[in-house]
PDB file of C-alpha atoms in Angstrom:
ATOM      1  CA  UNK M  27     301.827-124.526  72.597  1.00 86.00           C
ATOM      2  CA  UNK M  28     305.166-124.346  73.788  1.00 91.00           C
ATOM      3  CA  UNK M  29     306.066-121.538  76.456  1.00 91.00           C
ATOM      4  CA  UNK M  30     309.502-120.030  77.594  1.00 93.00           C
ATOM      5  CA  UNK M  31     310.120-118.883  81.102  1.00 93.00           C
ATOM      6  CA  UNK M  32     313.501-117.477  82.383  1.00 93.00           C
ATOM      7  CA  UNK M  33     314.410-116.911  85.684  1.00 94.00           C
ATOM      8  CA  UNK M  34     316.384-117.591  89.314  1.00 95.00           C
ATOM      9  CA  UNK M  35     315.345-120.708  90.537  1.00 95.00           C
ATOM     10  CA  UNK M  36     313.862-120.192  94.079  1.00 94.00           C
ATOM     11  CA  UNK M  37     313.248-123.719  95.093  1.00 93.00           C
ATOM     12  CA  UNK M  38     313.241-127.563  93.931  1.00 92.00           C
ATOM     13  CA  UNK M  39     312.190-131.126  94.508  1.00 94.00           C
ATOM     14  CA  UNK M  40     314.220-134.096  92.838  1.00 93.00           C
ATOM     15  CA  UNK M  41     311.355-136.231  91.991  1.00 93.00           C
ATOM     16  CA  UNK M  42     314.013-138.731  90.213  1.00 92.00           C
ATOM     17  CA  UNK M  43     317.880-139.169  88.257  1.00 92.00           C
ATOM     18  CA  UNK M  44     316.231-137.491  85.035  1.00 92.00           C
ATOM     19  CA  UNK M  45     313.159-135.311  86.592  1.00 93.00           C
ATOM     20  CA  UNK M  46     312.870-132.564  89.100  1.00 94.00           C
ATOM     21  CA  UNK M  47     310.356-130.338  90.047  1.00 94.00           C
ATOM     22  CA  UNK M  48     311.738-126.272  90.041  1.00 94.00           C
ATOM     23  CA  UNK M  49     309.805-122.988  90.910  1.00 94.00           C
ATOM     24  CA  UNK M  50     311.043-120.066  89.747  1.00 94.00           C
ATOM     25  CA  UNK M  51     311.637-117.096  91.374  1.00 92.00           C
ATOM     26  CA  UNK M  52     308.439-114.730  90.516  1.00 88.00           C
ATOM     27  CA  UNK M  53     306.340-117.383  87.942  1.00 88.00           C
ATOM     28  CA  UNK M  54     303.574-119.124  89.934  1.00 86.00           C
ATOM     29  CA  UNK M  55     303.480-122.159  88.476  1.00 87.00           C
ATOM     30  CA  UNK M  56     305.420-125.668  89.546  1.00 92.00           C
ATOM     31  CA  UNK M  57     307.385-126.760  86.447  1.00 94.00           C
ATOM     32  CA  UNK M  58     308.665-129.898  85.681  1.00 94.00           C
ATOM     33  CA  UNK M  59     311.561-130.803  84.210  1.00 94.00           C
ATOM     34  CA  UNK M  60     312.335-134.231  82.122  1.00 92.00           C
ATOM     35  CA  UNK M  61     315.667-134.794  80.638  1.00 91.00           C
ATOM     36  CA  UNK M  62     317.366-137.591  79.036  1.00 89.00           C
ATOM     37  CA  UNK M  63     320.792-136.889  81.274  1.00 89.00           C
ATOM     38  CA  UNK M  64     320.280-136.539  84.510  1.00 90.00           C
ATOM     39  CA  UNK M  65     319.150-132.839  85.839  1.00 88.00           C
ATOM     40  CA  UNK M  66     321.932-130.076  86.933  1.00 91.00           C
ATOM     41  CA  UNK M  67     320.071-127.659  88.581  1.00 93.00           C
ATOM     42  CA  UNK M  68     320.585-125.925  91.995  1.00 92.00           C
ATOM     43  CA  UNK M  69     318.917-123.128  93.604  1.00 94.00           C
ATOM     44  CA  UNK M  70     319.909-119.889  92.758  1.00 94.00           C
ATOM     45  CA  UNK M  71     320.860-120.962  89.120  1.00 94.00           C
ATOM     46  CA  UNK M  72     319.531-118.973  86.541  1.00 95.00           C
ATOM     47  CA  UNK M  73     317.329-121.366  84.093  1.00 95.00           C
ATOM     48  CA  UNK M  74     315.455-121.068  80.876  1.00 95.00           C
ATOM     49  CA  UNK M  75     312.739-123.699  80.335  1.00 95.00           C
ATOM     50  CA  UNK M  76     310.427-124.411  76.975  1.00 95.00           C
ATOM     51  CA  UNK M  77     307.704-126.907  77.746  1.00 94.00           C
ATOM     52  CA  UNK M  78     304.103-126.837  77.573  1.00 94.00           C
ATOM     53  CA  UNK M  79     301.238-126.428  80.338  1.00 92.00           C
ATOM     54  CA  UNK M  80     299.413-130.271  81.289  1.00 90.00           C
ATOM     55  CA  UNK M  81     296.286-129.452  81.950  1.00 89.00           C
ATOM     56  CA  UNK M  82     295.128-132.390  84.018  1.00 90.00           C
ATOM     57  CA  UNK M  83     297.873-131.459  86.484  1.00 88.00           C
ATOM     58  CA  UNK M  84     298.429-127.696  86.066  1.00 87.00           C
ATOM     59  CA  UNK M  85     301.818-127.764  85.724  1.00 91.00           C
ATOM     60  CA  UNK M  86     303.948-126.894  82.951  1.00 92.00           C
ATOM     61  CA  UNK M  87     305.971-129.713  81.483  1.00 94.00           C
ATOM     62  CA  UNK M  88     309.448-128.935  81.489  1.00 94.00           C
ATOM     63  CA  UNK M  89     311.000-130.619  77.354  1.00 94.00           C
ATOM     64  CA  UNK M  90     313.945-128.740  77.359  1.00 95.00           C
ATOM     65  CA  UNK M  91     316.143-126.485  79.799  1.00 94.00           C
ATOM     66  CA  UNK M  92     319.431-124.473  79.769  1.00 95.00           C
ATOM     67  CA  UNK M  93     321.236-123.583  83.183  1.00 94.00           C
ATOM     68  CA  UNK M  94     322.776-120.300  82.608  1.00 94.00           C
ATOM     69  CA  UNK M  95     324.691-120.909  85.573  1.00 93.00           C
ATOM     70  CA  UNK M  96     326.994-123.827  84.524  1.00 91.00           C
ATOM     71  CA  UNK M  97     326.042-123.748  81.045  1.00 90.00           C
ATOM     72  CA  UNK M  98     324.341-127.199  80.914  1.00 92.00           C
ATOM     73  CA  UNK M  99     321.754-128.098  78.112  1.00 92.00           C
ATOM     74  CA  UNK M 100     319.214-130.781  79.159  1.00 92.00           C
ATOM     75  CA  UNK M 101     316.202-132.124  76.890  1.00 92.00           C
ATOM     76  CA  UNK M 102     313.965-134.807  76.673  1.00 91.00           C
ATOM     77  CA  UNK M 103     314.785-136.734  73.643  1.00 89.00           C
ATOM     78  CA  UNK M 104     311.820-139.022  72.243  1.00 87.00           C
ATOM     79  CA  UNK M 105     312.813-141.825  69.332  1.00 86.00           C
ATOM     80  CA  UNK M 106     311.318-141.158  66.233  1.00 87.00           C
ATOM     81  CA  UNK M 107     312.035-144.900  65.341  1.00 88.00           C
ATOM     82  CA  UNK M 108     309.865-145.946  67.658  1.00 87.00           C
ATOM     83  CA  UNK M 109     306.979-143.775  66.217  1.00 88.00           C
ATOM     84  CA  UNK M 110     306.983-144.828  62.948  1.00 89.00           C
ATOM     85  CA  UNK M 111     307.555-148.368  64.393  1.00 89.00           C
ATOM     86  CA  UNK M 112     304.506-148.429  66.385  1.00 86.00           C
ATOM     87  CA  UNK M 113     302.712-146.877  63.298  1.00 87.00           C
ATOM     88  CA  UNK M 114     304.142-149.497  60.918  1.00 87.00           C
ATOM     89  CA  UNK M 115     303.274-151.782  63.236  1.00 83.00           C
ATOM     90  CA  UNK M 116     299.791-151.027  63.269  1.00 83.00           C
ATOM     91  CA  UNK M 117     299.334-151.155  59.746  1.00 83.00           C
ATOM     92  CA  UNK M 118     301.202-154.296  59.423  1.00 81.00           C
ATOM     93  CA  UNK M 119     298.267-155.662  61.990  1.00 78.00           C
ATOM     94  CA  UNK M 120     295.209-153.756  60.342  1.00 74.00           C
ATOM     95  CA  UNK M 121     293.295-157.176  60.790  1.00 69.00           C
ATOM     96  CA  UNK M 122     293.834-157.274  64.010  1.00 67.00           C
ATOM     97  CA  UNK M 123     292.094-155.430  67.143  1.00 65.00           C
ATOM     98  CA  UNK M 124     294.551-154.046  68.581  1.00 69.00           C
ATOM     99  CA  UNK M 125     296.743-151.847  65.410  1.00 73.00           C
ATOM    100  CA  UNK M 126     295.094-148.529  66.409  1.00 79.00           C
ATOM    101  CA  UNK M 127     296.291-148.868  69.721  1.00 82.00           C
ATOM    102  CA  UNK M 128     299.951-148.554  67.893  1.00 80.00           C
ATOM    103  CA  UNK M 129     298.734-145.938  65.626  1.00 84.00           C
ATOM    104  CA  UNK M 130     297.777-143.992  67.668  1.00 87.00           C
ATOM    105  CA  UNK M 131     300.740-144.411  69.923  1.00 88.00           C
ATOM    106  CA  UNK M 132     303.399-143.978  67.189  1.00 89.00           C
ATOM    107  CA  UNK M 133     301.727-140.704  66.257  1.00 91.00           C
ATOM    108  CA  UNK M 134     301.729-139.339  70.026  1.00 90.00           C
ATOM    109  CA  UNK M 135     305.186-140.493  69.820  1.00 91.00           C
ATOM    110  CA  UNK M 136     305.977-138.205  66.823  1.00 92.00           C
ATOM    111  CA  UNK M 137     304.385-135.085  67.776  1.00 92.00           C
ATOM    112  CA  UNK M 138     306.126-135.130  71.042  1.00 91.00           C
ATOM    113  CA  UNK M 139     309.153-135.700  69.319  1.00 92.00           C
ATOM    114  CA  UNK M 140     308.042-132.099  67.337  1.00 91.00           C
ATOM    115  CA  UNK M 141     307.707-130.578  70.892  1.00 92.00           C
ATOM    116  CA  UNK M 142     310.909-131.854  72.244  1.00 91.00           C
ATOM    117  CA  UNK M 143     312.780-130.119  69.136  1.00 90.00           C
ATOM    118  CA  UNK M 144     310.702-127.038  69.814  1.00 92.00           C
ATOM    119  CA  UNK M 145     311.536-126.509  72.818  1.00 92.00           C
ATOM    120  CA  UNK M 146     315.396-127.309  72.664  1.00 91.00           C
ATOM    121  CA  UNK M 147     315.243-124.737  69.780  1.00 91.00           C
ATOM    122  CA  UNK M 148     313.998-121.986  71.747  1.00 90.00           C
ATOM    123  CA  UNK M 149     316.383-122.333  74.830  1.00 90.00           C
ATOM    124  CA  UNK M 150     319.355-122.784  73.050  1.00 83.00           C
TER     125      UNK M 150
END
């Protein structure tokens, strides 16, 4: 389920170009932030993140984000074409081993796609 949190942001950690790691001021939780561009985000900027919680780490996964600040949109953008190639793909190789491997993969690829457009929805 995608969540929205707003807020100052009180401290981060550049983890690379395209993701960085942000606490906001008051919400106890360490987000993370993926985005096809790289990140502009400083502290003291007032953010709005959509992303959902991983629950092997505990941290909320950062899809989409809009920096009040200095108006900048950043998203993480996730081909559809690849999806439905991987899922062609495997059907193409149903004799094979290996198709639901792709499958599987194209659909993961597709529904994270759906939560990438959710979440840009909801902070823009």
């Amino acid at each position: 389920m995608i969540e929205v949190f707003y807020g100052k942001v009180s401290r981060l950690r550049p983890v690379s170009r395209n993701i960085v790691q942000i606490d906001i001021h008051g919400i106890s939780r360490l987000i993370e932030i993926t985005s096809c561009t790289p990140w502009a985000i400083n502290r003291g900027d007032t953010i709005v993140v959509a992303g959902e919680m991983d629950q092997k780490s505990g941290k909320l996964l950062g899809y989409a984000y809009k920096n009040q600040t200095n108006a900048v949109l950043g998203y993480y953008k996730v081909s559809v074409i690849r999806g439905f190639a991987q899922i062609i793909t495997g059907l193409l190789f149903i004799w094979a081993i290996f198709p639901i491997f792709h499958i599987v993969e194209g659909c993961r690829l597709l529904m994270l796609n759906h939560k990438c457009r959710q979440a840009l929805d909801l902070v823009e």
